[in-house]
CSV table of C-alpha atoms and ligand atoms in Angstrom, one decimal:
chain,number,residue,atom,x,y,z
A,18,MET,CA,-0.1,0.0,-0.1
A,19,LYS,CA,3.0,2.5,0.9
A,20,THR,CA,4.9,1.5,-2.2
A,21,LEU,CA,1.4,2.4,-4.1
A,22,ASN,CA,1.3,5.8,-2.4
A,23,HIS,CA,5.0,6.7,-3.5
A,24,LEU,CA,4.2,5.4,-6.7
A,25,ALA,CA,1.2,7.7,-7.0
A,26,VAL,CA,3.3,10.5,-5.9
A,27,ALA,CA,5.9,10.0,-8.8
A,28,ILE,CA,3.3,9.2,-11.5
A,29,SER,CA,1.3,12.6,-10.6
A,30,LEU,CA,4.6,14.5,-10.9
A,31,ALA,CA,5.9,12.7,-14.0
A,32,SER,CA,2.3,13.6,-15.6
A,33,LEU,CA,2.7,17.3,-14.6
A,34,CYS,CA,6.3,17.4,-16.1
A,35,THR,CA,4.7,16.3,-19.5
A,36,PHE,CA,2.4,19.1,-19.3
A,37,ALA,CA,5.0,21.7,-18.3
A,38,ALA,CA,7.2,20.7,-21.1
A,39,HIS,CA,4.3,21.2,-23.9
A,40,GLY,CA,3.1,24.5,-22.1
A,41,ALA,CA,2.3,27.2,-24.3
A,42,GLU,CA,4.5,30.4,-24.4
A,43,SER,CA,4.5,32.3,-20.8
A,44,LYS,CA,1.3,34.6,-19.9
A,45,GLY,CA,2.9,36.1,-17.0
A,46,SER,CA,5.4,35.4,-14.3
A,47,VAL,CA,5.3,35.0,-10.6
A,48,GLU,CA,8.6,35.2,-8.6
A,49,VAL,CA,8.6,33.3,-5.2
A,50,VAL,CA,11.2,33.7,-2.3
A,51,HIS,CA,11.3,31.0,-0.5
A,52,TYR,CA,13.9,28.8,1.5
A,53,TRP,CA,13.3,25.2,0.7
A,54,THR,CA,16.6,24.3,-0.5
A,55,SER,CA,17.2,20.9,0.8
A,56,GLY,CA,16.6,17.8,-1.5
A,57,GLY,CA,13.2,16.9,0.0
A,58,GLU,CA,12.4,20.6,0.0
A,59,ALA,CA,13.1,21.7,-3.0
A,60,LYS,CA,11.1,18.4,-4.7
A,61,SER,CA,8.2,19.8,-2.6
A,62,ALA,CA,8.7,23.5,-4.2
A,63,ASP,CA,8.7,22.1,-7.6
A,64,VAL,CA,5.3,20.6,-7.4
A,65,LEU,CA,4.0,24.1,-7.5
A,66,LYS,CA,6.5,25.2,-10.1
A,67,GLN,CA,5.2,22.5,-12.4
A,68,LEU,CA,1.4,23.6,-11.7
A,69,ILE,CA,2.2,27.1,-12.4
A,70,GLU,CA,3.7,26.2,-15.5
A,71,LYS,CA,1.0,23.8,-16.5
A,72,ASP,CA,-1.3,26.9,-16.5
A,73,GLY,CA,1.0,28.6,-18.8
A,74,PHE,CA,2.7,31.0,-16.5
A,75,THR,CA,6.3,31.4,-15.9
A,76,TRP,CA,7.8,30.2,-12.0
A,77,GLN,CA,10.6,32.4,-11.1
A,78,ASN,CA,12.5,30.5,-8.4
A,79,SER,CA,14.3,32.6,-5.7
A,80,ALA,CA,15.4,30.3,-3.3
A,81,VAL,CA,17.9,31.5,-0.8
A,82,ALA,CA,19.5,28.5,1.5
A,83,GLY,CA,19.3,28.5,5.1
A,84,GLY,CA,16.9,26.4,7.2
A,85,GLY,CA,14.4,28.3,9.4
A,86,GLY,CA,14.5,31.0,6.8
A,87,ALA,CA,16.4,34.0,8.4
A,88,ALA,CA,18.6,34.5,5.4
A,89,ALA,CA,15.7,34.4,3.1
A,90,MET,CA,14.1,37.1,5.2
A,91,THR,CA,17.2,39.4,5.2
A,92,VAL,CA,17.1,38.9,1.1
A,93,LEU,CA,13.3,39.9,1.5
A,94,LYS,CA,13.9,43.0,3.5
A,95,THR,CA,16.6,44.4,1.1
A,96,ARG,CA,14.2,43.6,-1.8
A,97,ALA,CA,11.3,45.4,-0.3
A,98,VAL,CA,13.4,48.5,0.9
A,99,SER,CA,14.8,49.0,-2.5
A,100,GLY,CA,11.2,49.0,-4.1
A,101,ASN,CA,11.9,45.6,-5.9
A,102,PRO,CA,9.8,43.2,-4.0
A,103,PRO,CA,8.9,39.6,-5.5
A,104,SER,CA,5.3,38.5,-6.5
A,105,ALA,CA,5.1,36.3,-3.2
A,106,ALA,CA,7.4,35.4,-0.3
A,107,GLN,CA,7.5,32.6,2.4
A,108,ILE,CA,6.2,34.6,5.5
A,109,LYS,CA,4.5,33.1,8.4
A,110,GLY,CA,2.1,34.0,11.4
A,111,PRO,CA,2.5,37.6,13.0
A,112,ASP,CA,5.1,38.4,10.6
A,113,ILE,CA,2.4,38.7,8.0
A,114,GLN,CA,0.7,41.5,10.0
A,115,GLU,CA,4.2,43.3,10.1
A,116,TRP,CA,4.6,43.3,6.3
A,117,GLY,CA,1.1,44.5,6.1
A,118,ASN,CA,1.6,47.2,8.3
A,119,LEU,CA,4.3,48.4,6.0
A,120,GLY,CA,1.8,48.5,3.2
A,121,LEU,CA,3.6,46.4,1.2
A,122,LEU,CA,1.3,43.6,0.7
A,123,THR,CA,-1.7,43.1,-1.7
A,124,SER,CA,-5.2,41.5,-1.5
A,125,ILE,CA,-5.9,38.3,-3.0
A,126,ASP,CA,-9.8,38.6,-1.9
A,127,GLU,CA,-11.0,37.8,-5.3
A,128,VAL,CA,-9.1,34.4,-5.6
A,129,ALA,CA,-10.3,33.8,-1.9
A,130,LYS,CA,-14.0,34.5,-2.8
A,131,ALA,CA,-13.9,32.6,-6.1
A,132,ASN,CA,-12.3,29.5,-4.5
A,133,ASN,CA,-14.2,29.3,-1.3
A,134,TRP,CA,-11.5,29.5,0.8
A,135,ASN,CA,-13.7,30.7,4.0
A,136,SER,CA,-15.3,27.3,3.9
A,137,LEU,CA,-11.9,25.5,3.1
A,138,LEU,CA,-9.7,26.8,5.7
A,139,PRO,CA,-10.4,26.5,9.7
A,140,GLU,CA,-11.1,30.3,10.8
A,141,SER,CA,-8.0,30.4,13.2
A,142,ILE,CA,-5.8,30.0,10.0
A,143,ALA,CA,-7.7,32.3,7.8
A,144,SER,CA,-7.5,35.1,10.1
A,145,LEU,CA,-3.7,34.6,10.1
A,146,MET,CA,-3.5,35.0,6.3
A,147,LYS,CA,-5.6,38.4,6.4
A,148,TYR,CA,-4.4,41.9,7.0
A,149,ASP,CA,-6.9,44.5,8.0
A,150,GLY,CA,-9.8,41.8,6.9
A,151,HIS,CA,-8.3,41.1,3.4
A,152,TYR,CA,-6.7,37.9,2.4
A,153,VAL,CA,-3.0,38.7,1.8
A,154,ALA,CA,-1.6,35.4,2.1
A,155,VAL,CA,-2.1,31.7,1.4
A,156,PRO,CA,-1.5,28.8,3.6
A,157,LEU,CA,0.1,25.7,2.2
A,158,ASN,CA,0.3,23.2,5.0
A,159,ILE,CA,0.4,22.4,8.7
A,160,HIS,CA,4.0,21.2,10.0
A,161,ARG,CA,4.1,19.9,13.5
A,162,ILE,CA,7.3,20.5,15.3
A,163,ASN,CA,7.6,18.7,18.3
A,164,TRP,CA,8.8,15.4,16.4
A,165,LEU,CA,11.4,12.9,17.4
A,166,TRP,CA,12.8,10.9,14.5
A,167,THR,CA,14.7,7.5,15.0
A,168,ASN,CA,16.5,4.8,12.9
A,169,PRO,CA,15.0,1.6,14.5
A,170,GLU,CA,17.6,-0.4,13.2
A,171,VAL,CA,20.2,1.8,14.7
A,172,LEU,CA,18.5,1.7,18.2
A,173,ARG,CA,18.3,-2.1,17.8
A,174,LYS,CA,22.2,-2.3,16.9
A,175,ALA,CA,22.5,-0.2,20.4
A,176,GLY,CA,20.4,-2.0,22.3
A,177,VAL,CA,17.5,0.5,22.7
A,178,ALA,CA,13.9,-1.6,22.3
A,179,LYS,CA,11.6,1.5,21.1
A,180,ALA,CA,11.7,5.0,20.6
A,181,PRO,CA,11.9,6.8,23.6
A,182,THR,CA,8.5,8.2,24.9
A,183,THR,CA,9.8,10.3,28.3
A,184,LEU,CA,12.8,12.4,28.9
A,185,GLU,CA,14.4,9.7,31.0
A,186,GLU,CA,13.9,7.1,28.1
A,187,LEU,CA,15.6,9.7,25.7
A,188,TYR,CA,18.4,9.8,28.2
A,189,ALA,CA,18.7,6.3,28.5
A,190,ALA,CA,18.7,5.9,24.7
A,191,GLY,CA,21.3,8.4,24.2
A,192,ASP,CA,23.7,6.8,26.8
A,193,LYS,CA,23.0,3.4,25.1
A,194,LEU,CA,23.8,4.8,21.5
A,195,LYS,CA,27.0,6.7,22.6
A,196,ALA,CA,28.2,3.7,24.2
A,197,ALA,CA,27.8,1.6,21.0
A,198,GLY,CA,29.5,4.2,19.1
A,199,PHE,CA,26.7,5.9,17.0
A,200,ILE,CA,26.1,9.5,17.2
A,201,ALA,CA,23.0,9.6,19.6
A,202,ILE,CA,21.2,12.9,18.6
A,203,ALA,CA,22.3,14.4,15.2
A,204,HIS,CA,21.9,17.9,15.5
A,205,GLY,CA,23.4,21.0,13.7
A,206,GLY,CA,24.2,23.6,16.1
A,207,GLN,CA,22.5,26.6,14.4
A,208,PRO,CA,20.7,29.0,17.0
A,209,TRP,CA,17.3,27.9,15.2
A,210,GLN,CA,17.8,24.1,15.7
A,211,ASP,CA,19.1,24.8,19.3
A,212,THR,CA,15.9,26.3,20.0
A,213,THR,CA,13.8,23.4,18.5
A,214,VAL,CA,15.2,21.3,21.1
A,215,PHE,CA,14.4,24.1,23.9
A,216,GLU,CA,10.7,24.5,22.5
A,217,GLY,CA,10.3,20.8,22.7
A,218,LEU,CA,11.8,20.7,26.3
A,219,VAL,CA,9.5,23.8,27.1
A,220,LEU,CA,6.3,21.4,26.1
A,221,SER,CA,7.8,18.6,27.6
A,222,ILE,CA,8.3,20.1,31.0
A,223,LEU,CA,5.7,23.0,31.1
A,224,GLY,CA,3.1,21.8,29.0
A,225,ALA,CA,0.9,23.9,26.6
A,226,ASP,CA,0.0,26.3,29.2
A,227,GLY,CA,3.2,27.0,30.4
A,228,PHE,CA,4.4,27.3,26.8
A,229,LYS,CA,2.0,29.5,25.8
A,230,LYS,CA,2.4,31.8,29.1
A,231,ALA,CA,6.1,31.8,27.9
A,232,PHE,CA,5.9,32.7,24.7
A,233,ILE,CA,2.6,34.2,24.1
A,234,ASP,CA,2.2,36.2,27.0
A,235,HIS,CA,6.1,36.6,28.1
A,236,ASP,CA,4.9,36.0,31.6
A,237,GLU,CA,7.8,36.7,34.0
A,238,ALA,CA,7.0,34.1,36.6
A,239,THR,CA,6.9,31.2,34.1
A,240,LEU,CA,10.0,32.6,32.2
A,241,THR,CA,12.0,32.8,35.3
A,242,GLY,CA,10.6,30.0,37.7
A,243,ALA,CA,12.2,26.6,38.7
A,244,LYS,CA,10.6,24.7,35.9
A,245,MET,CA,12.3,26.9,33.3
A,246,THR,CA,15.6,26.1,35.2
A,247,ASP,CA,14.6,22.7,34.5
A,248,VAL,CA,14.3,23.0,30.9
A,249,PHE,CA,17.7,24.7,30.9
A,250,SER,CA,19.3,21.9,32.8
A,251,ALA,CA,17.5,19.2,30.6
A,252,LEU,CA,19.0,21.2,27.4
A,253,ARG,CA,22.5,20.7,28.9
A,254,ARG,CA,22.0,17.2,29.3
A,255,LEU,CA,20.8,16.7,25.8
A,256,LYS,CA,23.8,18.5,24.6
A,257,SER,CA,25.8,15.7,25.8
A,258,TYR,CA,24.2,13.3,23.2
A,259,MET,CA,24.3,15.6,20.3
A,260,ASP,CA,26.4,15.2,17.1
A,261,PRO,CA,30.0,16.5,18.1
A,262,ASP,CA,30.5,17.6,14.5
A,263,GLY,CA,27.2,19.4,14.6
A,264,ALA,CA,28.5,23.1,14.9
A,265,GLY,CA,27.0,25.0,12.5
A,266,GLN,CA,25.8,22.1,10.5
A,267,ASP,CA,22.6,22.3,8.1
A,268,TRP,CA,19.7,20.5,9.5
A,269,ASN,CA,19.4,18.1,6.4
A,270,LEU,CA,22.9,17.1,6.6
A,271,GLU,CA,22.2,15.7,10.3
A,272,THR,CA,19.1,14.1,8.8
A,273,ALA,CA,21.3,12.3,6.5
A,274,LYS,CA,23.5,10.8,9.1
A,275,VAL,CA,20.3,9.3,10.6
A,276,ILE,CA,19.2,8.0,7.4
A,277,ASN,CA,22.7,6.5,6.7
A,278,GLY,CA,23.0,4.8,9.8
A,279,ARG,CA,25.5,7.1,11.9
A,280,ALA,CA,23.3,8.6,14.1
A,281,GLY,CA,20.1,7.1,16.0
A,282,MET,CA,17.7,10.2,16.6
A,283,GLN,CA,16.9,13.8,15.5
A,284,ILE,CA,14.5,16.4,17.2
A,285,MET,CA,13.1,18.3,14.1
A,286,GLY,CA,10.0,19.4,12.6
A,287,ASP,CA,8.2,17.1,10.0
A,288,TRP,CA,10.1,18.9,6.9
A,289,ALA,CA,12.9,16.3,8.2
A,290,LYS,CA,10.7,13.8,6.7
A,291,SER,CA,10.9,15.1,3.1
A,292,GLU,CA,14.7,13.9,3.1
A,293,TRP,CA,13.5,10.4,3.9
A,294,THR,CA,10.7,10.3,1.4
A,295,ALA,CA,13.3,11.7,-1.0
A,296,ALA,CA,15.9,9.0,0.0
A,297,GLY,CA,12.9,6.4,-0.9
A,298,LYS,CA,12.8,5.3,2.8
A,299,LYS,CA,9.1,4.2,4.4
A,300,ALA,CA,7.5,5.3,7.5
A,301,GLY,CA,7.3,3.0,10.1
A,302,ILE,CA,9.9,0.8,8.6
A,303,ASP,CA,12.8,2.4,8.0
A,304,TYR,CA,12.2,5.3,10.3
A,305,GLU,CA,9.9,6.0,12.9
A,306,CYS,CA,8.4,9.2,14.0
A,307,VAL,CA,7.0,9.6,17.9
A,308,PRO,CA,6.2,12.9,19.6
A,309,PHE,CA,9.1,14.8,21.5
A,310,PRO,CA,9.3,12.7,24.5
A,311,GLY,CA,7.1,14.1,27.3
A,312,SER,CA,5.1,16.2,25.2
A,313,GLN,CA,2.4,13.8,23.7
A,314,GLY,CA,-0.9,15.5,23.6
A,315,VAL,CA,0.4,18.9,22.8
A,316,TYR,CA,1.0,19.9,19.2
A,317,SER,CA,3.5,22.7,18.3
A,318,TYR,CA,3.2,23.7,14.6
A,319,THR,CA,3.9,26.2,12.0
A,320,ILE,CA,2.2,27.1,8.7
A,321,ASP,CA,3.7,27.8,5.7
A,322,SER,CA,2.4,30.5,3.8
A,323,LEU,CA,3.1,32.6,0.8
A,324,ALA,CA,2.1,36.6,1.0
A,325,MET,CA,1.5,38.4,-1.8
A,326,PHE,CA,3.5,41.6,-2.6
A,327,LYS,CA,2.4,44.7,-4.4
A,328,LEU,CA,4.5,44.7,-7.6
A,329,SER,CA,6.8,47.5,-8.6
A,330,SER,CA,5.4,49.8,-11.6
A,331,LYS,CA,7.7,47.8,-14.0
A,332,ASN,CA,6.3,44.4,-13.0
A,333,ASP,CA,2.7,45.1,-11.9
A,334,THR,CA,1.3,43.7,-15.4
A,335,PRO,CA,-1.9,42.1,-15.8
A,336,GLY,CA,0.0,38.9,-16.9
A,337,ASN,CA,2.0,38.9,-13.5
A,338,ASN,CA,-1.2,39.5,-11.9
A,339,ALA,CA,-2.9,36.8,-13.1
A,340,ALA,CA,0.2,34.4,-12.4
A,341,ARG,CA,0.0,35.4,-8.7
A,342,ASP,CA,-3.8,34.5,-8.6
A,343,ASP,CA,-2.9,31.4,-10.2
A,344,LEU,CA,-0.2,30.3,-7.8
A,345,ALA,CA,-3.0,31.3,-4.7
A,346,LYS,CA,-5.4,29.6,-6.4
A,347,ILE,CA,-3.2,26.1,-7.0
A,348,ALA,CA,-2.1,26.3,-3.5
A,349,LEU,CA,-5.4,25.5,-1.9
A,350,GLU,CA,-6.5,23.0,-4.8
A,351,PRO,CA,-6.5,19.0,-3.6
A,352,GLN,CA,-4.0,18.2,-5.9
A,353,PHE,CA,-1.4,20.2,-4.8
A,354,GLN,CA,-2.2,19.6,-0.9
A,355,TYR,CA,-1.7,15.9,-1.6
A,356,ILE,CA,1.2,16.0,-3.7
A,357,PHE,CA,3.2,19.0,-2.1
A,358,ASN,CA,2.4,17.8,1.3
A,359,GLN,CA,3.5,14.2,0.9
A,360,ASN,CA,6.7,15.3,-0.2
A,361,LYS,CA,7.2,18.2,2.2
A,362,GLY,CA,6.2,15.9,5.2
A,363,SER,CA,3.5,18.2,6.4
A,364,ILE,CA,-0.2,17.8,6.3
A,365,PRO,CA,-2.6,19.4,4.2
A,366,VAL,CA,-4.2,22.9,5.6
A,367,VAL,CA,-7.3,22.5,3.9
A,368,LYS,CA,-10.1,21.0,6.0
A,369,GLY,CA,-11.5,17.5,5.5
A,370,LEU,CA,-8.9,15.9,2.9
A,371,ASP,CA,-8.8,12.2,2.9
A,372,MET,CA,-5.7,11.3,4.7
A,373,SER,CA,-5.6,7.5,3.6
A,374,GLN,CA,-3.0,8.2,0.8
A,375,PHE,CA,-0.6,9.7,3.3
A,376,ASP,CA,2.2,7.8,5.5
A,377,SER,CA,1.5,6.7,9.2
A,378,CYS,CA,3.6,9.9,10.5
A,379,ALA,CA,1.4,12.3,8.6
A,380,GLN,CA,-1.9,10.2,9.5
A,381,ALA,CA,-0.9,10.3,13.2
A,382,SER,CA,-0.2,14.1,12.9
A,383,ALA,CA,-3.4,14.8,11.4
A,384,LYS,CA,-5.5,12.8,14.3
A,385,ASP,CA,-2.8,14.5,16.9
A,386,PHE,CA,-3.9,18.0,15.6
A,387,ALA,CA,-7.5,17.4,15.5
A,388,ASP,CA,-7.2,16.0,19.4
A,389,ALA,CA,-5.0,18.8,20.5
A,390,GLU,CA,-7.3,21.4,18.7
A,391,LYS,CA,-10.4,19.8,20.8
A,392,ALA,CA,-8.2,19.7,24.1
A,393,GLY,CA,-6.9,23.3,23.5
A,394,THR,CA,-3.2,22.1,23.2
A,395,LEU,CA,-2.1,23.5,20.1
A,396,ALA,CA,1.2,25.3,20.4
A,397,PRO,CA,1.9,28.0,18.0
A,398,SER,CA,5.8,27.6,17.7
A,399,MET,CA,7.9,30.4,18.9
A,400,ALA,CA,11.0,29.0,17.0
A,401,PHE,CA,9.0,29.0,13.8
A,402,ASN,CA,7.4,32.4,13.7
A,403,MET,CA,4.0,31.3,15.1
A,404,SER,CA,3.8,32.8,18.6
A,405,THR,CA,5.8,36.3,18.4
A,406,SER,CA,7.5,38.7,16.7
A,407,GLN,CA,10.7,38.1,14.8
A,408,ALA,CA,12.5,40.4,17.1
A,409,VAL,CA,11.5,38.6,20.3
A,410,GLN,CA,12.1,35.3,18.4
A,411,GLY,CA,15.8,36.7,17.6
A,412,ALA,CA,16.1,37.4,21.3
A,413,VAL,CA,15.2,34.0,22.5
A,414,PHE,CA,17.5,32.5,19.8
A,415,ASP,CA,20.4,34.5,21.3
A,416,VAL,CA,20.0,33.2,24.7
A,417,ILE,CA,19.5,29.8,23.7
A,418,SER,CA,22.7,29.7,21.7
A,419,HIS,CA,24.9,31.4,24.1
A,420,PHE,CA,23.7,29.0,26.6
A,421,MET,CA,24.4,26.1,24.2
A,422,SER,CA,28.0,27.5,23.5
A,423,ASP,CA,28.8,28.1,27.3
A,424,LYS,CA,29.5,24.7,29.1
A,425,ASN,CA,29.4,27.1,32.3
A,426,ALA,CA,26.4,29.0,31.8
A,427,ASP,CA,24.4,28.7,34.7
A,428,PRO,CA,20.7,27.0,34.2
A,429,ALA,CA,19.2,28.7,37.1
A,430,LYS,CA,20.1,32.3,35.7
A,431,ALA,CA,19.3,31.4,32.0
A,432,GLY,CA,15.6,31.9,32.5
A,433,SER,CA,16.1,35.6,33.9
A,434,GLN,CA,18.4,36.1,30.9
A,435,LEU,CA,15.6,34.9,28.8
A,436,PHE,CA,13.2,37.0,30.3
A,437,ALA,CA,15.1,40.2,30.1
A,438,SER,CA,16.0,39.6,26.5
A,439,ILE,CA,12.3,39.1,25.5
A,440,LYS,CA,11.2,42.1,27.4
A,441,ALA,CA,13.9,44.6,25.7
A,442,ALA,CA,13.0,43.1,22.3
A,443,ALA,CA,9.3,43.2,22.8
A,444,GLN,CA,9.5,47.1,23.4
B,796,BGC,C1,9.5,26.1,7.5
B,796,BGC,C2,9.7,24.8,6.8
B,796,BGC,C3,11.0,24.5,6.2
B,796,BGC,C4,12.0,24.5,7.4
B,796,BGC,C5,13.6,24.3,7.1
B,796,BGC,C6,10.6,26.3,8.6
B,796,BGC,O1,10.6,27.4,9.2
B,796,BGC,O2,8.3,25.9,8.0
B,796,BGC,O3,8.9,24.9,5.6
B,796,BGC,O4,11.3,23.2,5.6
B,796,BGC,O5,11.9,25.8,8.0
B,796,BGC,O6,14.2,25.1,6.6
């Protein structure tokens, strides 16, 4: 069945290629700034390109390498300041409002109305895509962040019977993997990756409510309390299991170490699955996904979305506007939602799509999302731009990466540093 699913994806992509190759001359162009540059991510972005080309438009790929998107945001700011914005850019959560406040985004209400977006999208997600009551962005997917990825064969070789579900089991697995000569946790020491692990620990130790108090309300007692000290102590402990060669390493190169059997585990959002899928590996057989240990029942997430920019007078042509509208329309159509998300590792953002074509990790993700929505335990990720401004996020990244690089940093003081930095950045 799973082989059939892979075949289905491959066949759909192949048929799109044929359409693209025979497409008529371009009717207009759409330039998209994004940061999907790993093997699996690029394959996913290609789905959008092929569908745009099938409709006779030109896709201008402006991919900026750098996981998490910080480098892409720098490029985007430079482009916007110099009056040469792209048609669309990968911008998420509250940042959409910040770009809207600058007067740089354009309404895509007509596309939204013609394609019934209000009934396709959950209200909470639709409202994130609107600025001043108008749709200015289209969501593509839902990525779960609090995952642990394991290579079961490596775990077995190290004497670890099953993927860890508690922090104690995670430490025990780490000890066994190290003793057996494996990298226990594949991890690239970049601030956003360090913060991904930190965020998982916050969810595990403080739960969804504590997470929200810390990273939505910026509550002093939560940020400086004893449980936050426990989070930093746990982070220190996890560091001892991380790849010793991981300094500055890209996330996908670390994923490759789990795929090729050098490492046992990785803590990463489900775009990690895009690398496993691109390598032809099967969920539940070659790799396993479990919620980050201790954070079961909580679902931290980010939503990839493309915000639409007002074009410069040179680029503001009917053809280019039609190409942008086509991009927006395609993004929420079932064909794109199925193929893109199976390649990307995420789940569809459109309500009610049949998940039976998806692998076991995506099916678990969809179920956990629905359960967390009912239970009120959805956590909009701080590390991935969903809970706070970029300034606050940057302040958190700095504190976490300093803590990670200073082996003498005191876990009991780190929470106060975090609170002070967040407060300064939020002003
Ligand atoms: C994005 C993903 C991307 C990941 C790694 C996240 O912020 O939401 O789409 O794959 O960063 O670059």
